[in-house]
mmCIF file of C-alpha atoms (C1' of nucleotides) in Angstrom:
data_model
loop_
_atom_site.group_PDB
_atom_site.id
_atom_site.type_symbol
_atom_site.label_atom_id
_atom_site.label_comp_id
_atom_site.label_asym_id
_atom_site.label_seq_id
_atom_site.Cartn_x
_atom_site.Cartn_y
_atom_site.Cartn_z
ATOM 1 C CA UNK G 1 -58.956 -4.141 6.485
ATOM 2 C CA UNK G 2 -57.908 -1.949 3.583
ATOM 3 C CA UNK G 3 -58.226 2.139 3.389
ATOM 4 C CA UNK G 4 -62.023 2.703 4.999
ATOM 5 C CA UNK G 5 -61.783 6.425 5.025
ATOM 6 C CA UNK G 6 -65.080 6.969 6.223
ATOM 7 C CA UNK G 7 -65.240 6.703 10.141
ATOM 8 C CA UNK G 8 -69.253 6.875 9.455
ATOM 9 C CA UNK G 9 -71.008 3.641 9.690
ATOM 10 C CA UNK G 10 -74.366 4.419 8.391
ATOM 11 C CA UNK G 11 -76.174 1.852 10.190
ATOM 12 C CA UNK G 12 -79.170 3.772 9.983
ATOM 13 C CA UNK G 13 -79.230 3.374 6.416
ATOM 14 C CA UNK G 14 -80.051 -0.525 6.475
ATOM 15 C CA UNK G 15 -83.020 -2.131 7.190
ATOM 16 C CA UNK G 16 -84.287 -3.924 10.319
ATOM 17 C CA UNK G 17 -84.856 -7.238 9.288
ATOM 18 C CA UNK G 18 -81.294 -6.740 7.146
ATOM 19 C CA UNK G 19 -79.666 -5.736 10.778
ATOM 20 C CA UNK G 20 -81.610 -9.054 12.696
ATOM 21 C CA UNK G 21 -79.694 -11.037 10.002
ATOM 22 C CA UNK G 22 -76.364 -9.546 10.498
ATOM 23 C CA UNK G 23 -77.192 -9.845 14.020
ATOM 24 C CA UNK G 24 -77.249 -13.237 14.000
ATOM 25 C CA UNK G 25 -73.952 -13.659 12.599
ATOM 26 C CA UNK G 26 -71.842 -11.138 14.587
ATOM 27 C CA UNK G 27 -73.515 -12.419 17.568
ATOM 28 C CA UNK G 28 -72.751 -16.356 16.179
ATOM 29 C CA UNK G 29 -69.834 -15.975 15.429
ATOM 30 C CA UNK G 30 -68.235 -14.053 18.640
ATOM 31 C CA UNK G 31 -70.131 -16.979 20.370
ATOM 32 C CA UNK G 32 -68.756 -19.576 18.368
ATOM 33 C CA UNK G 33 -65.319 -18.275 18.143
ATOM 34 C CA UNK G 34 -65.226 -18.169 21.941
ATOM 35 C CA UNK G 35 -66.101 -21.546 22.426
ATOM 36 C CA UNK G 36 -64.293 -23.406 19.844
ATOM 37 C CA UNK G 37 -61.135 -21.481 21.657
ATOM 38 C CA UNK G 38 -62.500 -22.776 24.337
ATOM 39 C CA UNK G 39 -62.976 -25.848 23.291
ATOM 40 C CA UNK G 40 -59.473 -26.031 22.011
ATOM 41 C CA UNK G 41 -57.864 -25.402 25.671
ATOM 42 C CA UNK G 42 -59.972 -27.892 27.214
ATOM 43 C CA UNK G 43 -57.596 -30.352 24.867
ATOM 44 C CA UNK G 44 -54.493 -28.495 25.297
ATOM 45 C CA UNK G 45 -54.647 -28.124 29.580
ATOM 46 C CA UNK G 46 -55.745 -31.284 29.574
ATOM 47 C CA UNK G 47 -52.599 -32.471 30.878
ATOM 48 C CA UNK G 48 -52.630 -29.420 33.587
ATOM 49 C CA UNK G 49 -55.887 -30.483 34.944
ATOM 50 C CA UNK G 50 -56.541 -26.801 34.027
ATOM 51 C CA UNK G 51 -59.881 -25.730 32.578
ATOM 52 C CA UNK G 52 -60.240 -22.517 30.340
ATOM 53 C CA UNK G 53 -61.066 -20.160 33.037
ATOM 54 C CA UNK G 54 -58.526 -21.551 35.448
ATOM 55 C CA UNK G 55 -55.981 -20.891 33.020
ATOM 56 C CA UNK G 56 -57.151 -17.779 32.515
ATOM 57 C CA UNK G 57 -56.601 -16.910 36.187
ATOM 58 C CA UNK G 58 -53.029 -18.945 36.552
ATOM 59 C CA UNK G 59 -51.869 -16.157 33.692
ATOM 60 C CA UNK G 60 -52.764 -13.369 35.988
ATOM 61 C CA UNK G 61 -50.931 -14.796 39.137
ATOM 62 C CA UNK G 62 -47.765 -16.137 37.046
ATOM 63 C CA UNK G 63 -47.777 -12.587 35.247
ATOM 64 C CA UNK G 64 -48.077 -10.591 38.465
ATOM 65 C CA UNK G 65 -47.797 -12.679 41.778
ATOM 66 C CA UNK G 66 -50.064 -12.632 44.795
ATOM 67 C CA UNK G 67 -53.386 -10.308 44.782
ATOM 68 C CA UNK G 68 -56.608 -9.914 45.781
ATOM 69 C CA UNK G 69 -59.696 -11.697 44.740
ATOM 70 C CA UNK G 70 -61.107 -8.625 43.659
ATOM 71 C CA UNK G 71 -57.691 -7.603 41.748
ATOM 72 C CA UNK G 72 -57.954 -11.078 39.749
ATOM 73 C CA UNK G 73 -61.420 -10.125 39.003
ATOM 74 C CA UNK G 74 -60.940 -6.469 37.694
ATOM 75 C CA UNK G 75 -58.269 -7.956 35.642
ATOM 76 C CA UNK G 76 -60.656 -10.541 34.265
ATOM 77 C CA UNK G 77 -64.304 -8.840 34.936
ATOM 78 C CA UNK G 78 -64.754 -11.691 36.848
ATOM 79 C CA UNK G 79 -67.128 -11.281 40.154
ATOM 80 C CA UNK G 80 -66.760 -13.355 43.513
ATOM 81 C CA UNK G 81 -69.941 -15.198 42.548
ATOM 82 C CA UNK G 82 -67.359 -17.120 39.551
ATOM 83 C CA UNK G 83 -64.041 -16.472 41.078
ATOM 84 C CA UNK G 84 -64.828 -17.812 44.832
ATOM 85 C CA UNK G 85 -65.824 -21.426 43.618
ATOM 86 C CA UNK G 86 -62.939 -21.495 41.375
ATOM 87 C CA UNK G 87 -60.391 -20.716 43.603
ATOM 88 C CA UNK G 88 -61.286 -23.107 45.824
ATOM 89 C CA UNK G 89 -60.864 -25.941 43.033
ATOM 90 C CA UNK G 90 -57.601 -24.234 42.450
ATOM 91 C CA UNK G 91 -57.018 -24.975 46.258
ATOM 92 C CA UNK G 92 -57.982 -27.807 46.646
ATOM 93 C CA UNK G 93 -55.709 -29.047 43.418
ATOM 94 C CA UNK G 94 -53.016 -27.694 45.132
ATOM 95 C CA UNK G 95 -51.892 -24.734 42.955
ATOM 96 C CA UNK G 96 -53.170 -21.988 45.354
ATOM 97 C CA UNK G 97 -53.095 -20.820 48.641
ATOM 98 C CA UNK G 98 -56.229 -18.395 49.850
ATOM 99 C CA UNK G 99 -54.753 -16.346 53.195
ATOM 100 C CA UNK G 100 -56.941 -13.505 54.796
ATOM 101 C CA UNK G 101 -54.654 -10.394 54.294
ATOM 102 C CA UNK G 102 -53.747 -9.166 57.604
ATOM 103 C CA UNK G 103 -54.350 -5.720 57.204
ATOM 104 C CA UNK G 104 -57.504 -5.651 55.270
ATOM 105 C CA UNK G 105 -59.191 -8.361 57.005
ATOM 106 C CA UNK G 106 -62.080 -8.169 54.332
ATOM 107 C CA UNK G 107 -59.745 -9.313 51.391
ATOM 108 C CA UNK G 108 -58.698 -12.170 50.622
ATOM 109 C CA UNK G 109 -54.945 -12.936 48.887
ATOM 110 C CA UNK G 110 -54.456 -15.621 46.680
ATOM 111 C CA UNK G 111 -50.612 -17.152 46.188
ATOM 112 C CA UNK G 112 -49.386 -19.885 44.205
ATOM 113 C CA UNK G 113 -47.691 -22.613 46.098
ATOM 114 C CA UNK G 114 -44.678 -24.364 44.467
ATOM 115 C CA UNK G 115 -46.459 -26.684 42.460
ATOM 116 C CA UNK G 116 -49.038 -23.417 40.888
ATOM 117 C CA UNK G 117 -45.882 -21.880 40.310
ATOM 118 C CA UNK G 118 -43.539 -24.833 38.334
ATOM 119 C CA UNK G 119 -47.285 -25.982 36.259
ATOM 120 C CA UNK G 120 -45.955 -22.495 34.421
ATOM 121 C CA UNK G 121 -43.145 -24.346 32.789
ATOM 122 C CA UNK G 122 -45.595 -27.246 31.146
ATOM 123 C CA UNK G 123 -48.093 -24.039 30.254
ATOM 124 C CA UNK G 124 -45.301 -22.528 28.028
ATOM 125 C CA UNK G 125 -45.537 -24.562 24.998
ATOM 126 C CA UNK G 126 -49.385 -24.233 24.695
ATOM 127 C CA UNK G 127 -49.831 -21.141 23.455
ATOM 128 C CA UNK G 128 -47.675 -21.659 20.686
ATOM 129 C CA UNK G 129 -50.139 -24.633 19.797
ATOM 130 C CA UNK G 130 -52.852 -22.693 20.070
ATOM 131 C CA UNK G 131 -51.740 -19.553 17.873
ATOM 132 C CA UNK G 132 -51.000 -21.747 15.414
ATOM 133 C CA UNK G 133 -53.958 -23.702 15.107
ATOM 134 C CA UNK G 134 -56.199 -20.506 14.314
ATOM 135 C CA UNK G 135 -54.104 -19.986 10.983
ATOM 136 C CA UNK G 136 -54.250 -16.267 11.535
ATOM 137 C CA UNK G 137 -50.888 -14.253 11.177
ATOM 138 C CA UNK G 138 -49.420 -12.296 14.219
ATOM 139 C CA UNK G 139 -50.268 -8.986 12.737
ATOM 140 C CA UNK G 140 -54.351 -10.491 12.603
ATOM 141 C CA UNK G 141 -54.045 -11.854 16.041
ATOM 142 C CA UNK G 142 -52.880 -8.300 17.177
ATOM 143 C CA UNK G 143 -55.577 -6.808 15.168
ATOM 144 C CA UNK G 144 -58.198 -8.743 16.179
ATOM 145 C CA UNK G 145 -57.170 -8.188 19.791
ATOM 146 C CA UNK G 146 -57.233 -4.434 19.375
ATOM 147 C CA UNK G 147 -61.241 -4.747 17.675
ATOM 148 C CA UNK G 148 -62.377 -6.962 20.500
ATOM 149 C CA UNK G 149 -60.572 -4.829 22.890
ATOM 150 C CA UNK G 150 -62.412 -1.660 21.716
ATOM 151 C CA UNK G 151 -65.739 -3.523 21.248
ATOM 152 C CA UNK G 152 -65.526 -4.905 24.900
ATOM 153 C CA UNK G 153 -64.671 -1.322 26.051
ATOM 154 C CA UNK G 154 -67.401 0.042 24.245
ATOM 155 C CA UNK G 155 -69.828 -2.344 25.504
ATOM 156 C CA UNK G 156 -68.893 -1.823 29.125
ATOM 157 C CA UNK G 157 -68.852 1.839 28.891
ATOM 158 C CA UNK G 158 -72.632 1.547 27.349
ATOM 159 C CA UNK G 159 -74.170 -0.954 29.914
ATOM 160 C CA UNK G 160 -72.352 1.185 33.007
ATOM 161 C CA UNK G 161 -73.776 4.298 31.376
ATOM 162 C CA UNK T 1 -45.795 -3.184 16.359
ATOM 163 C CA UNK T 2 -44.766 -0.893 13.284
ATOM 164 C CA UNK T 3 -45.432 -0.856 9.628
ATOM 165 C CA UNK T 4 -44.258 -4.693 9.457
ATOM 166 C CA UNK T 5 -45.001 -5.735 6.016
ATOM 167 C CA UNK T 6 -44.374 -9.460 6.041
ATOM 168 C CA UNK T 7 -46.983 -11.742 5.562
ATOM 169 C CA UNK T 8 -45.177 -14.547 7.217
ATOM 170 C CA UNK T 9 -46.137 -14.141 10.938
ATOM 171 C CA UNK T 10 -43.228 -16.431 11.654
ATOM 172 C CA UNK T 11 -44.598 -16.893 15.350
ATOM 173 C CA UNK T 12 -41.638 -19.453 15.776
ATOM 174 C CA UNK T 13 -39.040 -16.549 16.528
ATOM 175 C CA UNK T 14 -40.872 -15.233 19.519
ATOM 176 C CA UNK T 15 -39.870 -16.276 22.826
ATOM 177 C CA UNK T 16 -42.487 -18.875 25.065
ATOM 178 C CA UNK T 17 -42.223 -16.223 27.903
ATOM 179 C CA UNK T 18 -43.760 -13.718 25.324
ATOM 180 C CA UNK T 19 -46.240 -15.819 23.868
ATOM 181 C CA UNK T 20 -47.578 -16.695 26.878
ATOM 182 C CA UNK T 21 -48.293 -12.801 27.777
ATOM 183 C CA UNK T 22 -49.251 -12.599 24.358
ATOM 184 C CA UNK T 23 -51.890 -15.591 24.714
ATOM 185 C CA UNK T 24 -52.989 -14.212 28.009
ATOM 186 C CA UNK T 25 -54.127 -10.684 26.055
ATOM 187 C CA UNK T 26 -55.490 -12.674 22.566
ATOM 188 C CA UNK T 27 -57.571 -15.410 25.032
ATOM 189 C CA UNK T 28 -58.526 -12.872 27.588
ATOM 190 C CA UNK T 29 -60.074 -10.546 24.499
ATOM 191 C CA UNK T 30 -61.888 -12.611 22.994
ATOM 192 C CA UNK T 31 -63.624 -14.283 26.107
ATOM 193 C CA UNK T 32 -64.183 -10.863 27.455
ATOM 194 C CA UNK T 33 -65.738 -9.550 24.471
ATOM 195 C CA UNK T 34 -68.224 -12.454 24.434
ATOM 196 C CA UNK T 35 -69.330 -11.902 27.922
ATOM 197 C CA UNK T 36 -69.439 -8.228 26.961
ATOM 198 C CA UNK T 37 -71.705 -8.903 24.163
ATOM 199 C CA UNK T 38 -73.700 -11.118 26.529
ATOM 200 C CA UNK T 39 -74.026 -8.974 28.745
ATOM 201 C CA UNK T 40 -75.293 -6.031 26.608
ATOM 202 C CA UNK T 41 -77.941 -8.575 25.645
ATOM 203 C CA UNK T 42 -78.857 -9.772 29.095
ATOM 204 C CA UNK T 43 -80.163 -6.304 29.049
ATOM 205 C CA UNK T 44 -81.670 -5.672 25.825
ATOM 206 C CA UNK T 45 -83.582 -9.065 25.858
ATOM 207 C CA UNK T 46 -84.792 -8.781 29.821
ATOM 208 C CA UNK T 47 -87.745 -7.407 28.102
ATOM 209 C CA UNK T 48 -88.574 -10.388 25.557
ATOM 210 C CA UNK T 49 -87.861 -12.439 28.330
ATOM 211 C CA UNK T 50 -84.755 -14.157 26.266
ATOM 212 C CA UNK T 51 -81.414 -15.568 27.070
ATOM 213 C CA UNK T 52 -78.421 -14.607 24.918
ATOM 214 C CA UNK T 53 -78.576 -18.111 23.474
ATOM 215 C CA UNK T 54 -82.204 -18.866 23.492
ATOM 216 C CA UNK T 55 -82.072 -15.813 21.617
ATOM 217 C CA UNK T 56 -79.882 -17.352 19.195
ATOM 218 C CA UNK T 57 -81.902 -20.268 18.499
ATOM 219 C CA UNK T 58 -85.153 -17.547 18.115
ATOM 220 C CA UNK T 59 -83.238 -15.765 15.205
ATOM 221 C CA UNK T 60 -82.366 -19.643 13.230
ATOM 222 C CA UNK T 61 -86.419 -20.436 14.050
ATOM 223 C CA UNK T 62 -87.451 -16.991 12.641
ATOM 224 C CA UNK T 63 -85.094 -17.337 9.177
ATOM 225 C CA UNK T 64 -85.021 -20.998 8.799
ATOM 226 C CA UNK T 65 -88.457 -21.854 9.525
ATOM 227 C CA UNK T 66 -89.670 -25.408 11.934
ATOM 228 C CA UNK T 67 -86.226 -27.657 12.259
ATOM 229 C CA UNK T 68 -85.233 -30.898 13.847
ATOM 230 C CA UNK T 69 -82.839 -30.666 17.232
ATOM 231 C CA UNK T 70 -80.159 -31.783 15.341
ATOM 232 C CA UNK T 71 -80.355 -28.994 12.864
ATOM 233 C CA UNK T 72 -80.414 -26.267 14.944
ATOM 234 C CA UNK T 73 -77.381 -27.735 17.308
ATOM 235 C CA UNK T 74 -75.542 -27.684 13.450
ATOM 236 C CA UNK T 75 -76.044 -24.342 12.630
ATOM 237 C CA UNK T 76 -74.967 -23.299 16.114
ATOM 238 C CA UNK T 77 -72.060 -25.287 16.953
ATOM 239 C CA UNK T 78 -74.081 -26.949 20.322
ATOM 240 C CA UNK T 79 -75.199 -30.217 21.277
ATOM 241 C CA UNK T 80 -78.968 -32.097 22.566
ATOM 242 C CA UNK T 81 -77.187 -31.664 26.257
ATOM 243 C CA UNK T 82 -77.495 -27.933 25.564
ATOM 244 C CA UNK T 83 -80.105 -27.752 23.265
ATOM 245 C CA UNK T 84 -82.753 -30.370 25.301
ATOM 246 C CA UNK T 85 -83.383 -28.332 28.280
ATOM 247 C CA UNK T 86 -82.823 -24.811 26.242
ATOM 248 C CA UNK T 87 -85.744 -25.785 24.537
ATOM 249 C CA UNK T 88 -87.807 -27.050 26.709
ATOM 250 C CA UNK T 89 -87.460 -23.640 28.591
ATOM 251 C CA UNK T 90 -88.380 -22.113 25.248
ATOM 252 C CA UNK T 91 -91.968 -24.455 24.702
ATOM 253 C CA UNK T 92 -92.409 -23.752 28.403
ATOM 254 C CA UNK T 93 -92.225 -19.979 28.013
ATOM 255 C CA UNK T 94 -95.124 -20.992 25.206
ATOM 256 C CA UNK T 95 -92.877 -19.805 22.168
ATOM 257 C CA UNK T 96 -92.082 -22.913 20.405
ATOM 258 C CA UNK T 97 -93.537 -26.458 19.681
ATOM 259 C CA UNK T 98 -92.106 -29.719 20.055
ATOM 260 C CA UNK T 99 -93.079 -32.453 18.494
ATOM 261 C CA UNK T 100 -91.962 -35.721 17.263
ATOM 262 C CA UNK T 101 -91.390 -36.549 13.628
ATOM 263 C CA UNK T 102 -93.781 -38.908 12.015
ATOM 264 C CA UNK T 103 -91.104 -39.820 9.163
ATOM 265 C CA UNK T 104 -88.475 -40.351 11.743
ATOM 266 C CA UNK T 105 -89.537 -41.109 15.461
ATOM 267 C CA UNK T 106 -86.053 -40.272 16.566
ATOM 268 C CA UNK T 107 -86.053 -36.740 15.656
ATOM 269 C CA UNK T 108 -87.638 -33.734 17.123
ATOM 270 C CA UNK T 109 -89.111 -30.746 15.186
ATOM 271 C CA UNK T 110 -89.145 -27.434 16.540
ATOM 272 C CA UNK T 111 -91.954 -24.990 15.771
ATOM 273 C CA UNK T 112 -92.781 -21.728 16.432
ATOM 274 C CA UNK T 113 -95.728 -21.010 17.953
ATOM 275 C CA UNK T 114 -97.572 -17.975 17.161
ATOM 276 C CA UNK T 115 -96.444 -16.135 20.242
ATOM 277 C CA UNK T 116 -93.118 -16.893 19.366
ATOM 278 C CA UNK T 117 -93.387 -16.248 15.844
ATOM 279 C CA UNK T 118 -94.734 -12.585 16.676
ATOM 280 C CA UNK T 119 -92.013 -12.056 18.940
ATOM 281 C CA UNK T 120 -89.357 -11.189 15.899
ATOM 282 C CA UNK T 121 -91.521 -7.763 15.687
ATOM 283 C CA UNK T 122 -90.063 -6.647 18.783
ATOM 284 C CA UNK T 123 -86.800 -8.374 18.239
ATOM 285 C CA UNK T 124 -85.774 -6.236 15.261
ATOM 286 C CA UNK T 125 -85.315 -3.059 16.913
ATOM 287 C CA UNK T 126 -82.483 -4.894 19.343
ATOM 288 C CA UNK T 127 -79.970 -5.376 16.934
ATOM 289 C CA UNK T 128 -79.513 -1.772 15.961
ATOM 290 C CA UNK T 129 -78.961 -0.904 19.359
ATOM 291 C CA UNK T 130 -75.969 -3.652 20.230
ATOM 292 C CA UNK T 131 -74.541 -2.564 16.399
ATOM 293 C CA UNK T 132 -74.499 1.087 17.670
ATOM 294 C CA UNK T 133 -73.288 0.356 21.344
ATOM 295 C CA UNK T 134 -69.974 -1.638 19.753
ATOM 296 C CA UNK T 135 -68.945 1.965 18.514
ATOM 297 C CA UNK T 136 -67.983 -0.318 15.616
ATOM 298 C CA UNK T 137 -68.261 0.461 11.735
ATOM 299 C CA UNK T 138 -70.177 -1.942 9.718
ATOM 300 C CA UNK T 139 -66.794 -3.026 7.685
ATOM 301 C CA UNK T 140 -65.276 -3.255 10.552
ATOM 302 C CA UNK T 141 -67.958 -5.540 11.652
ATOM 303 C CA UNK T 142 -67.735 -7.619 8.643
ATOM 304 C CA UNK T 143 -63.930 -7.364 8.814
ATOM 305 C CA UNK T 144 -64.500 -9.012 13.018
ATOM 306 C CA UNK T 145 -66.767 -11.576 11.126
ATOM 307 C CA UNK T 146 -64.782 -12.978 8.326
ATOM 308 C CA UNK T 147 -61.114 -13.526 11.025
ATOM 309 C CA UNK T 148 -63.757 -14.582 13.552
ATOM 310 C CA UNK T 149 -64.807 -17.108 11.226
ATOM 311 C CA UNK T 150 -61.785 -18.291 10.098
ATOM 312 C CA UNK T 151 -60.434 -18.577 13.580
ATOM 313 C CA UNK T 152 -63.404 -20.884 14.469
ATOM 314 C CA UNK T 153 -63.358 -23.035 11.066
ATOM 315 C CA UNK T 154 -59.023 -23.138 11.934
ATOM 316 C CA UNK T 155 -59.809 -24.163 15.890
ATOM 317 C CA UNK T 156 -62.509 -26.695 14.401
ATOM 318 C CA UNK T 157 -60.502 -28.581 12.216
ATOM 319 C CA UNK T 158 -57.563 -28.775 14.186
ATOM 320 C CA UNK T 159 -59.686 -30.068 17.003
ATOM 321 C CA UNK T 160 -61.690 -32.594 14.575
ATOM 322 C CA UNK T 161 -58.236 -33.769 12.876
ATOM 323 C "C1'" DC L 1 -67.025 5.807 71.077
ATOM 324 C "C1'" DA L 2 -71.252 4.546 68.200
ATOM 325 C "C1'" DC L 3 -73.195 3.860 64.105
ATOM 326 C "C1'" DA L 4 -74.218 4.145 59.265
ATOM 327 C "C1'" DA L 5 -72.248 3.617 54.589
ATOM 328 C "C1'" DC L 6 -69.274 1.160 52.092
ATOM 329 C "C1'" DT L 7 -66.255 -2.714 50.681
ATOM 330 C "C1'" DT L 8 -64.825 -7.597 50.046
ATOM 331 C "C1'" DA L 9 -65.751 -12.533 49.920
ATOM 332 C "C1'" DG L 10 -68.740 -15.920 49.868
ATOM 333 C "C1'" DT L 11 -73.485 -18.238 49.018
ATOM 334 C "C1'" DT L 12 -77.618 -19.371 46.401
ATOM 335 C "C1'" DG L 13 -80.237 -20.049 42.350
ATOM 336 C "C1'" DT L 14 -80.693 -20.045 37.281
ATOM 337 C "C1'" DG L 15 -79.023 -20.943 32.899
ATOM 338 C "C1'" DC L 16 -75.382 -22.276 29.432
ATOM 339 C "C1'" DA L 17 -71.475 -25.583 27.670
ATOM 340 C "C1'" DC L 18 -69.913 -29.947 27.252
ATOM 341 C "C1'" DA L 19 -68.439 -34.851 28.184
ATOM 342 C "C1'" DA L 20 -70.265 -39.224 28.946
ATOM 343 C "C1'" DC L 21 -73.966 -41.797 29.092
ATOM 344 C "C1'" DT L 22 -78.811 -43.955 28.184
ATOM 345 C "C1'" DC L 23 -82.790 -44.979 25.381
ATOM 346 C "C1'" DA L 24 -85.508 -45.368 21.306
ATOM 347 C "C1'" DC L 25 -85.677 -45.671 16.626
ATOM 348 C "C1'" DT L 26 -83.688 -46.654 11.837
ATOM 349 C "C1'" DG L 27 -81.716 -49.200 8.211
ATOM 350 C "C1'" DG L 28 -78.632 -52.698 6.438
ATOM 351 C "C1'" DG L 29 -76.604 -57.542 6.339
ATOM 352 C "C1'" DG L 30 -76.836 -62.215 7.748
ATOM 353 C "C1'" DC K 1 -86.990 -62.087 10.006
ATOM 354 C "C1'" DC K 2 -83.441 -60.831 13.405
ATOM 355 C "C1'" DC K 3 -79.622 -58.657 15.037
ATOM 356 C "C1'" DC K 4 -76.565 -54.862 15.154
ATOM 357 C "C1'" DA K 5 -74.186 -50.645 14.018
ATOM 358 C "C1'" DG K 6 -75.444 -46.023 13.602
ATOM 359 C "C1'" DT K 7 -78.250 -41.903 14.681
ATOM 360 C "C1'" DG K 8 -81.124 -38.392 17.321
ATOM 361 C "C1'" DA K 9 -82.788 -36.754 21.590
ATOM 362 C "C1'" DG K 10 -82.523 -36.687 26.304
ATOM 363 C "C1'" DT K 11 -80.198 -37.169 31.093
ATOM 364 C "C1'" DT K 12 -76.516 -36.598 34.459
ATOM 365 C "C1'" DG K 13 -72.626 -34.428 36.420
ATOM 366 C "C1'" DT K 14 -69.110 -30.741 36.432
ATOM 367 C "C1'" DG K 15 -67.776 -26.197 35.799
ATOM 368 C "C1'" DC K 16 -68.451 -21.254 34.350
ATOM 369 C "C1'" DA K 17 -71.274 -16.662 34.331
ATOM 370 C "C1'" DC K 18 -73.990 -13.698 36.680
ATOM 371 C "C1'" DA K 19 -77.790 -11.594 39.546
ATOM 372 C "C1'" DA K 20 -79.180 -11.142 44.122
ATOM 373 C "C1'" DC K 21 -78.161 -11.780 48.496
ATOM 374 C "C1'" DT K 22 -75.545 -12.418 53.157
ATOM 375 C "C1'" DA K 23 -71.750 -11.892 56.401
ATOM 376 C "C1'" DA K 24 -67.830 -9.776 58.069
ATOM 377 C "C1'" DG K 25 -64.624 -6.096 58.182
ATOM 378 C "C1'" DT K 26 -63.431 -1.047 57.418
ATOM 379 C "C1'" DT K 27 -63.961 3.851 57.478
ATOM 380 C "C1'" DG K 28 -65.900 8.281 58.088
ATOM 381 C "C1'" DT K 29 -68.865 11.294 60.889
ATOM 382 C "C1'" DG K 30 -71.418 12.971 64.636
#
DNA sequence: CACAACTTAGTTGTGCACAACTCACTGGGG
DNA sequence: CCCCAGTGAGTTGTGCACAACTAAGTTGTG
């Protein structure tokens, strides 16, 4: 936020019961912002017959055309166990293909069909909505997305290790 | 992505193909750093034998003292669909009480019991750990809070109006 | 070639989130 | 007093997240 020259956090400094408390609301409010976003797009794709997560996964394929199962789920550390189901909905709405790749008979490649690929033109104007209605500025959007992006990083790194 | 000194985030001059990549990174984030944080949790709590959320609804029981249904769905942002079976798990599990209230038959107060209330002991040496595995200073913690916060209070009132 | 180790999807079971609904209780206005 | 709108908890059904597992295909090594 402002000049926070010292890169030392001192957390060792505060109490326990002081930490449970701030606990509570870093935990809250990562919770809470996540689902009132999420509650948000279940009003906005509406319309798509999209929910949150399916959305999420449309992104990846309009941004970067067929792939894998697994490649959808690196890009969204998303495993088979939540991806599988979904993609079947996605199938069975019609927005999705699932083909057995021929030379990796293992994998499995997931294309949009024509309709998957014009529902991109009615997604356009929602994110617009949707930046909007948070009232942050683009510079606190991009800042915020930089934090969460080193937070999730860190996180990873410290449950792999 | 420089110095950019305006306040006005004037979101209205970027394209709909670029807000839609932008959207993708800004909706991915934050729902990735949730599960992140759940995840680190899932871990840390295996041992208390806690969900993310029941642990969430532990930490308002421990500072707030016995509370109806109701007020524990308020100060969490969920609902008796979530809440019912959460905390029946919860009396199951022999750490809290339910029991009707004799000034108002509808409502339910929740209670610890003393196996629940002794479990905020070995609570408070979690936080400290998730605090220190973000890699995260504590302003920049508070900093995450406060735009988290008035992201969610933005997404709620735009959703409620 | 044969076979073990690995990889990729999919399945199963548990728990959370939420919409839509039911049921019981409350309190206010005929 | 009686009815009725409102409120609080619970239930049901759908979908997501994830651990643990299975099944099928691939690859390396003897």
């Amino acid at each position: 936020m402002t000049t926070a020259p010292s890169p030392a956090p001192d957390l060792s400094a505060v109490p326990d019961a002081e930490l449970l408390r701030l606990d509570h609301q870093v935990c809250f409010s990562l919770h809470a912002a996540s689902r009132a976003f999420g509650g948000y797009y279940r009003q906005a794709l509406k319309d798509l017959g999209l929910t949150y997560s399916q959305y999420l996964v449309m992104l990846v394929l309009w941004e970067q055309g067929p792939q894998s199962v697994k490649a959808i789920g690196e890009r969204l550390h998303l495993d088979s166990g939540t991806l599988s189901p979904l993609l079947k909905r996605l199938e069975t709405a019609g927005l999705v293909r699932r083909e057995r790749s021929r030379e990796d008979e293992r994998s499995v490649v997931i294309d949009l069909t024509d309709e998957g690929a014009g529902l991109r033109e009615r997604a356009l104007s929602v994110p617009r909505g949707v930046l909007a209605a948070t009232g942050l500025s683009l510079e606190e959007v991009l800042g915020l997305q930089e934090v969460l992006g080193r937070l999730t990083g860190a996180l990873g790194e410290s449950a792999a290790g």
